[in-house]
Amino acid sequence: MNYDTYGSSAVELAIELANAERDDPEWAVAFLGSHDEWFTPGTSLELTKDGAERAAETADLVRAVAVAGSQADVLTRLNALLALARPRPYATDHDGELHLHYARPDAPVLEQLTTTVAMGLSQVVVQHGWQRLGVCSAEGCDDVYVDTSRNASRRYCSNTCASRSTVAAYRARRKA
Ligand SMILES: [Zn+2]
Ligand SMILES: [Zn+2]
């Protein structure tokens, strides 16, 4: 899986959005701030209350796509997410590499976020298969992930969860 393209790294933005903690009411603004490299320089990162709710809706849809267990569910959920996107792609080499951006550069931050996330996620699903998305198998973790391993063998959201589960399995075996 070629991973060095904007299209596939946009899926990571989608996954991070889906996994973002939402306990703090300011979570969406904090998320935008910590991912500001994704937005056109100068874009206002402020959100109205309605904006935060729409960010949550996008996050929920990404999660729904990642946890879907059938292609029919993936299609319905992906299309619900794509319906929120306003793609207006353009080519750029702002970082030295020629690549595509999905949202118009002067779009409000939420439109840039939702469009980038929806297009990035769909691209991975249609090019690499929806089975590339999954939910962490570690006990007590329900974060989602995108599997970029060569043989599609990923089961955990992070190395932390993978090693935690290995240790737990080892202890369980020793006990038995
Ligand atoms: Zn770029
Ligand atoms: Zn996990």
Coordinates of C-alpha atoms and ligand atoms in Angstrom, one line a residue:
M1 CA 0.0 0.0 0.0
N2 CA 1.6 3.2 -1.1
Y3 CA 1.5 5.4 2.0
D4 CA 3.4 8.5 1.0
T5 CA 0.6 10.3 -0.6
Y6 CA -1.7 13.0 0.7
G7 CA -4.7 10.8 -0.1
S8 CA -3.5 8.0 2.2
S9 CA -2.3 10.3 5.0
A10 CA -5.7 12.1 5.0
V11 CA -7.1 8.8 6.2
E12 CA -4.9 9.2 9.3
L13 CA -6.5 12.5 10.0
A14 CA -9.9 10.7 9.7
I15 CA -8.8 8.0 12.2
E16 CA -7.4 10.6 14.6
L17 CA -10.6 12.5 14.4
A18 CA -12.7 9.4 15.1
N19 CA -10.5 8.5 18.1
A20 CA -10.4 12.0 19.6
E21 CA -11.5 12.3 23.2
R22 CA -14.6 14.4 23.5
D23 CA -14.9 14.9 27.2
D24 CA -13.8 18.5 27.0
P25 CA -16.4 20.7 25.3
E26 CA -13.5 22.5 23.6
W27 CA -12.3 19.2 22.1
A28 CA -13.0 20.1 18.5
V29 CA -11.2 23.4 18.7
A30 CA -8.3 21.6 20.3
F31 CA -8.3 19.0 17.6
L32 CA -8.2 21.6 14.9
G33 CA -5.3 23.4 16.6
S34 CA -3.2 20.2 17.0
H35 CA -3.8 19.4 13.3
D36 CA -3.5 22.8 11.8
E37 CA -1.0 21.7 9.2
W38 CA -4.0 20.3 7.3
F39 CA -5.6 23.7 6.8
T40 CA -4.7 26.5 4.5
P41 CA -2.5 28.9 6.5
G42 CA -4.5 31.7 7.9
T43 CA -7.8 29.7 8.1
S44 CA -9.7 30.6 11.3
L45 CA -9.7 27.6 13.7
E46 CA -12.7 28.9 15.7
L47 CA -15.9 27.0 15.8
T48 CA -19.4 27.8 16.8
K49 CA -21.3 25.3 19.0
D50 CA -23.0 24.1 15.9
G51 CA -19.6 23.6 14.3
A52 CA -18.4 21.4 17.2
E53 CA -21.5 19.3 16.8
R54 CA -20.8 18.9 13.1
A55 CA -17.2 17.9 13.8
A56 CA -18.6 15.3 16.2
E57 CA -21.0 14.1 13.5
T58 CA -18.0 13.7 11.0
A59 CA -16.1 11.8 13.7
D60 CA -19.0 9.5 14.3
L61 CA -19.4 8.7 10.6
V62 CA -15.7 7.9 10.3
R63 CA -16.0 5.6 13.2
A64 CA -19.2 4.0 11.8
V65 CA -17.4 3.3 8.5
A66 CA -14.4 1.8 10.3
V67 CA -16.5 -0.6 12.5
A68 CA -18.9 -1.6 9.7
G69 CA -19.0 -5.4 9.2
S70 CA -20.3 -5.6 5.7
Q71 CA -19.7 -3.9 2.4
A72 CA -23.3 -2.8 2.3
D73 CA -22.9 -1.0 5.6
V74 CA -19.6 0.5 4.6
L75 CA -21.3 2.0 1.4
T76 CA -24.2 3.5 3.3
R77 CA -22.0 5.0 6.0
L78 CA -19.3 6.2 3.6
N79 CA -21.9 7.9 1.4
A80 CA -23.4 9.6 4.4
L81 CA -19.9 11.0 5.2
L82 CA -19.3 11.9 1.6
A83 CA -22.6 13.8 1.5
L84 CA -21.1 16.2 4.1
A85 CA -18.0 16.8 1.9
R86 CA -17.6 19.7 -0.6
P87 CA -14.8 18.5 -2.7
R88 CA -13.1 21.1 -5.0
P89 CA -9.7 19.5 -5.6
Y90 CA -6.7 21.4 -6.6
A91 CA -3.1 20.4 -7.2
T92 CA -0.3 21.9 -5.2
D93 CA 3.4 21.6 -4.4
H94 CA 3.4 23.8 -1.3
D95 CA 5.6 21.3 0.6
G96 CA 7.8 20.4 -2.4
E97 CA 5.8 17.4 -3.5
L98 CA 3.1 17.5 -6.1
H99 CA -0.2 16.4 -4.6
L100 CA -3.9 17.0 -4.5
H101 CA -5.9 18.9 -1.8
Y102 CA -9.6 18.0 -1.7
A103 CA -11.2 21.2 -0.4
R104 CA -11.0 24.7 -1.8
P105 CA -8.3 26.6 0.0
D106 CA -10.5 29.4 1.3
A107 CA -13.2 27.1 2.7
P108 CA -14.1 27.4 6.4
V109 CA -12.1 25.1 8.6
L110 CA -14.8 22.6 9.1
E111 CA -15.4 22.3 5.4
Q112 CA -11.7 21.6 4.9
L113 CA -11.7 19.1 7.7
T114 CA -14.8 17.2 6.7
T115 CA -13.9 17.2 3.0
T116 CA -10.3 16.0 3.6
V117 CA -11.4 13.3 6.0
A118 CA -14.3 12.0 3.8
M119 CA -12.2 12.0 0.6
G120 CA -9.1 10.4 2.3
L121 CA -11.2 7.7 3.9
S122 CA -13.1 6.9 0.7
Q123 CA -9.9 6.7 -1.3
V124 CA -8.5 4.1 1.0
V125 CA -11.7 2.1 1.0
V126 CA -12.1 2.0 -2.7
Q127 CA -8.5 1.4 -3.5
H128 CA -7.5 -0.9 -0.7
G129 CA -10.7 -2.4 0.6
W130 CA -12.9 -1.6 3.6
Q131 CA -11.3 -4.5 5.5
R132 CA -8.3 -2.2 5.9
L133 CA -10.3 -0.4 8.6
G134 CA -10.9 -1.9 11.9
V135 CA -11.4 -1.5 15.6
C136 CA -8.8 -2.3 18.2
S137 CA -8.9 -5.8 19.6
A138 CA -7.3 -4.8 23.0
E139 CA -9.5 -5.2 26.0
G140 CA -10.9 -1.9 27.1
C141 CA -10.0 0.0 23.9
D142 CA -12.4 0.7 21.1
D143 CA -10.2 3.0 19.0
V144 CA -10.3 2.5 15.2
Y145 CA -7.3 2.1 12.9
V146 CA -6.3 1.9 9.3
D147 CA -4.2 -1.2 8.5
T148 CA -1.2 -0.3 6.3
S149 CA 0.7 -3.5 6.9
R150 CA 1.6 -5.4 3.7
N151 CA -0.4 -8.5 4.6
A152 CA -3.3 -6.7 6.3
S153 CA -2.6 -8.3 9.6
R154 CA -3.2 -5.4 12.0
R155 CA -5.4 -5.9 15.0
Y156 CA -4.6 -3.1 17.3
C157 CA -4.9 0.7 17.2
S158 CA -1.3 1.2 18.5
N159 CA 1.9 -0.5 19.6
T160 CA 0.8 0.3 23.1
C161 CA -2.4 -1.8 22.8
A162 CA -0.5 -4.5 20.9
S163 CA 2.1 -5.0 23.6
R164 CA -0.4 -4.6 26.4
S165 CA -2.4 -7.5 24.9
T166 CA 0.6 -9.6 24.3
V167 CA 1.6 -9.2 28.0
A168 CA -2.0 -10.0 29.1
A169 CA -2.1 -13.1 26.9
Y170 CA 1.2 -14.3 28.3
R171 CA 0.0 -13.8 31.9
A172 CA -3.2 -15.6 31.2
R173 CA -1.2 -18.6 29.7
R174 CA 1.0 -18.7 32.8
K175 CA -2.0 -18.7 35.1
A176 CA -3.6 -21.5 33.2
Ligands
ZN1 ZN -0.6 19.6 1.1
ZN2 ZN -6.2 0.2 21.2

